Every structure is written in structure tokens, then in C-alpha cells.
């Protein structure tokens, strides 16, 4: 007697044979259909009715529409007529209006010049006054005529072959001046953060792993600018440490401490938080934590030191170009970066590695550029320290020098554009002036100033400078400067 399982087995085998036969018929039919289609297409191909390799007739070239005619390139803006004279009468009227404006007082100097620097109209141009941040225009000119403005700062991690205590290798972080390092990955879209410590940590951790090293001691080499980092008396105008920190071989975001509330765009900010007094140490501490996140144990934290001779490079990140960093410094009126550019100018030209060496280097380079430096006293390279004096003749000649092509172009390219970018973004009275002015502003408790150039609406270019000390009303004096500058493109 057959059990249920045996009967079920025979039924499955019969069903399987039926399915196999049906599958064979389907496959055969599909093959026949495919052959028929292939043969039919081949016949049509031979007759040239469809595209293919078997066409017996001539080939038919695709028909393209007639090519568009190439248009001749045109300048976005015409070349400035640097020889067109400035309307002296209009310049005098603008100065008269400024001098009589409320809040200006009597302690001011102002000059208007043609593109060659020749003064057309002025008041008190022989009296040097405290310039505030318009002093940075001198530093920018000196730096951009001394340094390779297309080069970059490098921040490098090195491995010292010698072993320390416990057999740990030594990694040394060394910078050559990038004070705009980022905490994250390299950011190609910004100046501030172009070189990222997280990217350097990735490179370093990978290089160490290939060497079988998982524990290191970390040093940072901040010896580039020696021991003297602060211009004399700069603390008087650095209340709360919000305006200046020590020039250093490396820093993250210029040493600014946002406390988690920084701007969305690292290249644009208007607030001025407290700045670290140990920017290089902070960068090294951050680098240590980034290495730890990547599985590299840092024994004892970061300490100051020097790169050992023969050390192997583990990784490197590079900043934006020096011209871009200078533009960032000018548009934000960054005092630390201005001092750094002065110091780099001193090192490049053989002056002392000190704040005094930096001011001597800048003064010398400005004078060598053909600028009248009569009455010039530089307490620092930024204009923040009390004691600086400069005449408007010097300031206006620097601006005229900015109009010349060749070496020094970066000093002009980085200036603020009223209505568009920089510290003068909101210092515009007529919207039609937007894009016609390039300026550097200056502001201290008892100083307001501005120097720059204007593209004149009737053609030509004008240079100008105005400095007010001890104004009757600081806000009104600033507004009077804005009105005066707004008239420059109409001269």
C-alpha cells in the first residue's frame, strides 16, 4: 500500500516533466523569432533603409545647421583714461562741503589727486595725523612689492626618527605663517580655512599607519617670528583682546574664539570676538585631538619644540595665495595679518625680525616706490597702536601707485568696495556708486579716515585721502567722509 508521501513524489516528477517540455517549446519559439528578426533587419540594412555595417549604398552624412558666427571679444569695462585731468573746481567744492560738515571739527587733512598722484586740491596736507587702519595701505604696498603674492603658506607634519620615552615617535607640526587654518577638511571655496587641519591629520595618520606607528609625542614649531610678537603699546587699543593677537606661524581662523557661534561664511564676518593669546598652541592642541580621532594616541599633549634635522614629511596642507590672504586682511582690517605681512616684508628684505624691523621695512619699501614719506611715523604695521602719524599726501600717493600695473597689484585688489564688500560695504550713500570705489577705512575712538580711488563717471580716475582726528562728533564725521567720497566719481 502506497503511503501519501510516495504518491506525492510521483505527482511531482510528472509535473516536472511537463514543465520541462513546455520550457523547451518556449525556448525554441524564442530562437525562431530572434532569427527571423535578425534576417529581416539584415535585408533592410543591405538595402540602406536602416543604419548598419551592411549598407551597399553610399553613406548619408548628418546635416548640421550652419555654424554660429564667432563674435569679437569685448572688454567688460573700457581702459581707464589715467591722463584725464580732475576737475579742480569740483574737487575744491567737495572739500569745502566736507570741511563745513557737522562733527568734523578742525583737526583734519584731506587731499584729492589725479591718477599720477599730483594733488589737485587739499586742506592741511602737510600735517601728519593718526591714520588708524588706513596705515594698512602702506603695509600692503610694501608687502606686495616684496613678496611672491602667488605663493602659499604651508603647514607640515614631520616625523622625527628618534624615539622618545616609552618608544613613542615624535611628530612636529610646523607652519610658515598660515593664520587662517581651518579646523576641518581643506576648503577650496574660501580663503579662511583653505588649508584644513583635519586633512593634515588624515595624511599624518595614514603615513604613520604605513610605518606601523600608533603612538606619538607631538611638538609644534612656532619659531618663525622670534620672541617679539606685540608692537609696543598696542594693548592700549586692544581692549578685551578683540583686535590683535600675536603673529604666529600657525593659527585657526586667526585665533578668533567664536564659542560655537561663528559666521556661516568664514570669509565674511562683522563681529569681533575675543582672540586667543596662544594661537599656535591652540592649533597644535586641535591637531592632537584630530589625530586621536583617527586612532593615533598622542602621549602627553602638544609641546613647543623645533623640527629635528632629517625629519620625514608626513603630510602638508597649503593656504590660499598671499594675494588672497592680503585681500582678506584689508577687507576685514585684520590687524594681526597686517602685522604679519609687515614682518614677512622685514624677513624678505633683511630687516630685524621684530615689530620695529617690520615698520622700518615697510617705510623703506614705500619710499623706494617713490612715495613721499615726509612726517611718517609707524608705531606698527596696522595703525592700531597709538603713536602713528602719516600725511594725506603719503596716503594719496600710495593710492595713485595702486593704479599702476605690475608689482604691487595685490595692494589694490584687496581693498574694500563700498556697497559690495569689506569694511566699507555699508559706507555708501548713492547706490549708483557701487563698484566705482576701492577704499580702505580707518576707525579708532578719536580717529576716522578713508583713502582710495574712484572711477569717474565721465571717465578717468581720481585718488583721495581724508583723515579726521578728535572730531566734534565721530558718527557725524564718518557720515561727512562718506558724503565726500561719494562725490569723487563725479569730479
Short mmCIF file of N, CA and C in Angstrom, two decimals, residues 194-314:
data_model
loop_
_atom_site.label_atom_id
_atom_site.label_comp_id
_atom_site.label_asym_id
_atom_site.label_seq_id
_atom_site.Cartn_x
_atom_site.Cartn_y
_atom_site.Cartn_z
N UNK A 194 41.20 77.51 3.85
CA UNK A 194 41.63 76.81 2.63
C UNK A 194 42.45 75.56 2.99
N UNK A 195 43.33 75.70 3.96
CA UNK A 195 44.10 74.56 4.47
C UNK A 195 43.46 74.08 5.76
N UNK A 196 43.08 72.80 5.82
CA UNK A 196 42.37 72.27 6.97
C UNK A 196 43.21 71.31 7.80
N UNK A 197 43.16 71.48 9.11
CA UNK A 197 43.93 70.58 9.99
C UNK A 197 43.39 69.16 9.96
N UNK A 198 42.10 68.98 9.68
CA UNK A 198 41.56 67.62 9.59
C UNK A 198 42.17 66.89 8.40
N UNK A 199 42.36 67.59 7.29
CA UNK A 199 43.02 66.99 6.13
C UNK A 199 44.45 66.61 6.46
N UNK A 200 45.16 67.51 7.16
CA UNK A 200 46.53 67.21 7.57
C UNK A 200 46.57 66.03 8.54
N UNK A 201 45.59 65.94 9.42
CA UNK A 201 45.54 64.81 10.35
C UNK A 201 45.29 63.49 9.60
N UNK A 202 44.44 63.54 8.56
CA UNK A 202 44.22 62.34 7.74
C UNK A 202 45.53 61.87 7.12
N UNK A 203 46.25 62.80 6.50
CA UNK A 203 47.50 62.46 5.84
C UNK A 203 48.50 61.89 6.85
N UNK A 204 48.58 62.53 8.01
CA UNK A 204 49.55 62.12 9.03
C UNK A 204 49.22 60.74 9.58
N UNK A 205 47.95 60.51 9.90
CA UNK A 205 47.55 59.21 10.44
C UNK A 205 47.81 58.09 9.44
N UNK A 206 47.54 58.34 8.17
CA UNK A 206 47.79 57.33 7.15
C UNK A 206 49.28 57.04 6.99
N UNK A 207 50.09 58.09 7.02
CA UNK A 207 51.54 57.91 6.91
C UNK A 207 52.10 57.15 8.10
N UNK A 208 51.58 57.45 9.29
CA UNK A 208 52.04 56.75 10.49
C UNK A 208 51.62 55.28 10.45
N UNK A 209 50.40 55.02 9.96
CA UNK A 209 49.91 53.63 9.89
C UNK A 209 50.78 52.80 8.96
N UNK A 210 51.21 53.39 7.85
CA UNK A 210 52.09 52.65 6.94
C UNK A 210 53.42 52.31 7.58
N UNK A 211 53.81 53.08 8.58
CA UNK A 211 55.06 52.82 9.30
C UNK A 211 54.84 51.98 10.54
N UNK A 212 53.59 51.62 10.80
CA UNK A 212 53.29 50.79 11.96
C UNK A 212 53.35 51.56 13.27
N UNK A 213 53.13 52.89 13.22
CA UNK A 213 53.22 53.74 14.41
C UNK A 213 51.82 54.14 14.85
N UNK A 214 51.50 53.89 16.09
CA UNK A 214 50.17 54.23 16.61
C UNK A 214 50.21 55.17 17.80
N UNK A 215 51.39 55.42 18.35
CA UNK A 215 51.55 56.33 19.49
C UNK A 215 52.67 57.31 19.20
N UNK A 216 52.42 58.58 19.43
CA UNK A 216 53.43 59.60 19.14
C UNK A 216 53.46 60.64 20.25
N UNK A 217 54.54 61.38 20.28
CA UNK A 217 54.60 62.62 21.04
C UNK A 217 54.48 63.75 20.02
N UNK A 218 53.80 64.84 20.40
CA UNK A 218 53.54 65.93 19.46
C UNK A 218 54.21 67.22 19.91
N UNK A 219 54.94 67.83 18.96
CA UNK A 219 55.52 69.15 19.18
C UNK A 219 54.97 70.11 18.13
N UNK A 220 55.08 71.39 18.39
CA UNK A 220 54.75 72.40 17.37
C UNK A 220 55.88 73.41 17.32
N UNK A 221 56.27 73.76 16.11
CA UNK A 221 57.38 74.67 15.88
C UNK A 221 56.82 76.04 15.50
N UNK A 222 56.88 76.97 16.45
CA UNK A 222 56.34 78.32 16.25
C UNK A 222 57.46 79.36 16.32
N UNK A 223 58.62 79.01 15.80
CA UNK A 223 59.77 79.89 15.94
C UNK A 223 59.93 80.91 14.83
N UNK A 224 59.03 80.96 13.86
CA UNK A 224 59.22 81.80 12.68
C UNK A 224 59.41 83.27 13.00
N UNK A 225 58.62 83.81 13.94
CA UNK A 225 58.64 85.24 14.20
C UNK A 225 59.36 85.61 15.50
N UNK A 226 60.20 84.73 15.99
CA UNK A 226 61.01 85.03 17.16
C UNK A 226 60.19 85.23 18.42
N UNK A 227 60.74 86.01 19.34
CA UNK A 227 60.09 86.18 20.64
C UNK A 227 59.24 87.44 20.73
N UNK A 228 59.51 88.43 19.90
CA UNK A 228 58.80 89.70 19.98
C UNK A 228 57.61 89.68 19.04
N UNK A 229 56.42 89.57 19.59
CA UNK A 229 55.21 89.40 18.77
C UNK A 229 54.23 90.57 18.85
N UNK A 230 54.41 91.45 19.83
CA UNK A 230 53.45 92.54 20.05
C UNK A 230 54.12 93.89 19.88
N UNK A 231 53.63 94.75 18.98
CA UNK A 231 54.15 96.11 18.89
C UNK A 231 53.96 96.84 20.23
N UNK A 232 54.86 97.73 20.52
CA UNK A 232 54.81 98.46 21.79
C UNK A 232 53.52 99.27 21.89
N UNK A 233 52.89 99.19 23.04
CA UNK A 233 51.68 99.97 23.37
C UNK A 233 50.43 99.55 22.61
N UNK A 234 50.48 98.44 21.87
CA UNK A 234 49.29 98.05 21.11
C UNK A 234 48.14 97.67 22.03
N UNK A 235 48.46 97.26 23.27
CA UNK A 235 47.43 96.86 24.22
C UNK A 235 46.47 98.00 24.54
N UNK A 236 46.92 99.26 24.37
CA UNK A 236 46.06 100.40 24.69
C UNK A 236 44.81 100.43 23.81
N UNK A 237 44.91 99.90 22.59
CA UNK A 237 43.76 99.88 21.69
C UNK A 237 43.29 98.45 21.41
N UNK A 238 43.60 97.56 22.33
CA UNK A 238 43.22 96.15 22.15
C UNK A 238 42.44 95.66 23.36
N UNK A 239 41.47 96.45 23.75
CA UNK A 239 40.66 96.13 24.92
C UNK A 239 39.92 94.80 24.74
N UNK A 240 40.07 93.93 25.72
CA UNK A 240 39.41 92.64 25.65
C UNK A 240 40.05 91.67 24.68
N UNK A 241 41.21 92.05 24.14
CA UNK A 241 41.95 91.20 23.20
C UNK A 241 41.09 90.82 21.99
N UNK A 242 40.34 91.80 21.50
CA UNK A 242 39.45 91.54 20.35
C UNK A 242 40.01 92.06 19.04
N UNK A 243 41.12 92.81 19.08
CA UNK A 243 41.63 93.45 17.86
C UNK A 243 42.96 92.88 17.38
N UNK A 244 43.69 92.21 18.26
CA UNK A 244 45.03 91.75 17.86
C UNK A 244 45.45 90.56 18.73
N UNK A 245 46.15 89.61 18.08
CA UNK A 245 46.84 88.57 18.81
C UNK A 245 48.23 88.41 18.21
N UNK A 246 49.07 87.67 18.88
CA UNK A 246 50.46 87.55 18.47
C UNK A 246 50.58 86.95 17.06
N UNK A 247 51.42 87.57 16.22
CA UNK A 247 51.71 86.96 14.93
C UNK A 247 52.35 85.60 15.20
N UNK A 248 51.92 84.59 14.47
CA UNK A 248 52.34 83.22 14.74
C UNK A 248 52.55 82.45 13.45
N UNK A 249 53.24 81.34 13.56
CA UNK A 249 53.49 80.52 12.38
C UNK A 249 52.26 79.75 11.97
N UNK A 250 51.26 79.67 12.87
CA UNK A 250 50.02 78.96 12.56
C UNK A 250 48.93 79.40 13.52
N UNK A 251 47.70 79.39 13.04
CA UNK A 251 46.54 79.69 13.87
C UNK A 251 45.30 79.22 13.14
N UNK A 252 44.27 78.92 13.89
CA UNK A 252 42.97 78.56 13.30
C UNK A 252 42.08 79.79 13.30
N UNK A 253 41.61 80.20 12.12
CA UNK A 253 40.71 81.35 11.99
C UNK A 253 41.28 82.58 12.67
N UNK A 254 42.58 82.81 12.52
CA UNK A 254 43.20 83.99 13.08
C UNK A 254 43.21 84.05 14.58
N UNK A 255 42.90 82.93 15.24
CA UNK A 255 42.85 82.91 16.70
C UNK A 255 41.53 83.38 17.27
N UNK A 256 40.54 83.65 16.39
CA UNK A 256 39.24 84.11 16.89
C UNK A 256 38.52 82.97 17.63
N UNK A 257 37.93 83.31 18.76
CA UNK A 257 37.23 82.33 19.60
C UNK A 257 35.74 82.64 19.59
N UNK A 258 35.05 81.95 18.70
CA UNK A 258 33.63 82.23 18.49
C UNK A 258 32.72 81.55 19.51
N UNK A 259 33.23 80.55 20.18
CA UNK A 259 32.40 79.84 21.15
C UNK A 259 31.23 79.11 20.53
N UNK A 260 31.41 78.62 19.30
CA UNK A 260 30.35 77.88 18.64
C UNK A 260 29.36 78.74 17.90
N UNK A 261 29.56 80.06 17.87
CA UNK A 261 28.60 80.95 17.23
C UNK A 261 29.25 81.77 16.11
N UNK A 262 30.14 81.14 15.37
CA UNK A 262 30.83 81.82 14.29
C UNK A 262 29.94 82.04 13.08
N UNK A 263 30.39 82.82 12.11
CA UNK A 263 29.59 83.12 10.92
C UNK A 263 29.48 81.90 10.01
N UNK A 264 28.42 81.86 9.21
CA UNK A 264 28.24 80.76 8.27
C UNK A 264 29.31 80.79 7.17
N UNK A 265 29.68 81.99 6.77
CA UNK A 265 30.72 82.16 5.76
C UNK A 265 32.01 82.56 6.45
N UNK A 266 33.03 81.71 6.45
CA UNK A 266 34.27 82.04 7.18
C UNK A 266 35.01 83.23 6.61
N UNK A 267 34.69 83.64 5.38
CA UNK A 267 35.35 84.78 4.77
C UNK A 267 34.63 86.10 5.03
N UNK A 268 33.48 86.04 5.70
CA UNK A 268 32.70 87.25 5.91
C UNK A 268 32.20 87.30 7.36
N UNK A 269 32.64 88.30 8.08
CA UNK A 269 32.15 88.47 9.44
C UNK A 269 32.21 89.95 9.81
N UNK A 270 31.36 90.34 10.73
CA UNK A 270 31.32 91.73 11.18
C UNK A 270 31.52 91.84 12.68
N UNK A 271 31.41 90.74 13.41
CA UNK A 271 31.66 90.74 14.86
C UNK A 271 33.13 90.47 15.12
N UNK A 272 33.59 90.87 16.30
CA UNK A 272 34.99 90.71 16.66
C UNK A 272 35.08 90.05 18.03
N UNK A 273 35.15 88.71 18.05
CA UNK A 273 35.21 88.00 19.33
C UNK A 273 36.59 88.10 19.97
N UNK A 274 36.67 87.65 21.19
CA UNK A 274 37.96 87.59 21.87
C UNK A 274 38.91 86.68 21.10
N UNK A 275 40.17 87.08 21.04
CA UNK A 275 41.16 86.30 20.31
C UNK A 275 42.07 85.58 21.30
N UNK A 276 42.49 84.40 20.93
CA UNK A 276 43.39 83.61 21.76
C UNK A 276 44.74 84.31 21.89
N UNK A 277 45.36 84.17 23.04
CA UNK A 277 46.71 84.68 23.22
C UNK A 277 47.75 83.61 22.92
N UNK A 278 47.30 82.40 22.61
CA UNK A 278 48.22 81.29 22.29
C UNK A 278 47.75 80.58 21.03
N UNK A 279 47.69 81.28 19.89
CA UNK A 279 47.09 80.68 18.69
C UNK A 279 47.83 79.45 18.16
N UNK A 280 49.15 79.43 18.22
CA UNK A 280 49.89 78.26 17.73
C UNK A 280 49.67 77.05 18.63
N UNK A 281 49.68 77.27 19.93
CA UNK A 281 49.40 76.19 20.88
C UNK A 281 48.00 75.63 20.64
N UNK A 282 47.04 76.51 20.41
CA UNK A 282 45.67 76.07 20.17
C UNK A 282 45.58 75.20 18.91
N UNK A 283 46.28 75.61 17.86
CA UNK A 283 46.28 74.83 16.62
C UNK A 283 46.87 73.45 16.85
N UNK A 284 47.95 73.39 17.62
CA UNK A 284 48.59 72.10 17.90
C UNK A 284 47.68 71.22 18.76
N UNK A 285 47.01 71.81 19.74
CA UNK A 285 46.10 71.03 20.59
C UNK A 285 44.95 70.45 19.75
N UNK A 286 44.43 71.25 18.84
CA UNK A 286 43.38 70.76 17.96
C UNK A 286 43.90 69.62 17.09
N UNK A 287 45.11 69.78 16.57
CA UNK A 287 45.71 68.74 15.73
C UNK A 287 45.87 67.44 16.53
N UNK A 288 46.25 67.54 17.80
CA UNK A 288 46.39 66.36 18.65
C UNK A 288 45.06 65.62 18.79
N UNK A 289 43.98 66.38 19.00
CA UNK A 289 42.66 65.74 19.15
C UNK A 289 42.22 65.11 17.83
N UNK A 290 42.55 65.73 16.70
CA UNK A 290 42.20 65.16 15.40
C UNK A 290 42.96 63.87 15.14
N UNK A 291 44.22 63.82 15.56
CA UNK A 291 44.98 62.56 15.43
C UNK A 291 44.36 61.47 16.29
N UNK A 292 43.96 61.83 17.51
CA UNK A 292 43.36 60.83 18.40
C UNK A 292 42.07 60.27 17.80
N UNK A 293 41.28 61.12 17.13
CA UNK A 293 40.06 60.65 16.49
C UNK A 293 40.36 59.67 15.37
N UNK A 294 41.57 59.69 14.86
CA UNK A 294 41.97 58.80 13.76
C UNK A 294 42.82 57.64 14.24
N UNK A 295 42.77 57.39 15.54
CA UNK A 295 43.42 56.21 16.09
C UNK A 295 44.88 56.37 16.45
N UNK A 296 45.38 57.62 16.43
CA UNK A 296 46.77 57.85 16.81
C UNK A 296 46.79 58.43 18.22
N UNK A 297 47.41 57.72 19.15
CA UNK A 297 47.48 58.19 20.53
C UNK A 297 48.60 59.23 20.64
N UNK A 298 48.26 60.38 21.23
CA UNK A 298 49.26 61.43 21.46
C UNK A 298 49.63 61.41 22.92
N UNK A 299 50.87 61.08 23.19
CA UNK A 299 51.35 60.91 24.56
C UNK A 299 51.72 62.27 25.15
N UNK A 300 50.95 62.73 26.15
CA UNK A 300 51.30 63.93 26.89
C UNK A 300 50.87 65.25 26.30
N UNK A 301 50.16 65.27 25.19
CA UNK A 301 49.71 66.52 24.61
C UNK A 301 50.80 67.21 23.82
N UNK A 302 50.47 68.38 23.26
CA UNK A 302 51.41 69.11 22.40
C UNK A 302 52.31 70.02 23.22
N UNK A 303 53.57 70.12 22.82
CA UNK A 303 54.53 70.99 23.48
C UNK A 303 55.36 71.72 22.43
N UNK A 304 55.91 72.87 22.81
CA UNK A 304 56.71 73.66 21.87
C UNK A 304 58.04 72.96 21.60
N UNK A 305 58.53 73.08 20.38
CA UNK A 305 59.80 72.46 20.01
C UNK A 305 60.18 72.85 18.60
N UNK A 306 61.22 72.24 18.09
CA UNK A 306 61.70 72.52 16.75
C UNK A 306 61.75 71.22 15.94
N UNK A 307 61.63 71.37 14.64
CA UNK A 307 61.74 70.21 13.75
C UNK A 307 63.18 69.71 13.77
N UNK A 308 63.35 68.41 13.99
CA UNK A 308 64.68 67.82 14.02
C UNK A 308 65.25 67.70 12.62
N UNK A 309 66.56 67.79 12.50
CA UNK A 309 67.20 67.62 11.21
C UNK A 309 66.94 66.23 10.66
N UNK A 310 66.65 66.15 9.37
CA UNK A 310 66.40 64.86 8.74
C UNK A 310 65.02 64.29 8.98
N UNK A 311 64.12 65.08 9.57
CA UNK A 311 62.76 64.58 9.82
C UNK A 311 62.04 64.33 8.50
N UNK A 312 61.20 63.29 8.48
CA UNK A 312 60.46 62.92 7.27
C UNK A 312 59.10 63.63 7.26
N UNK A 313 58.69 64.09 6.10
CA UNK A 313 57.40 64.77 5.99
C UNK A 313 56.28 63.74 5.92
N UNK A 314 55.29 63.93 6.79
CA UNK A 314 54.14 63.02 6.84
C UNK A 314 52.95 63.56 6.05
#
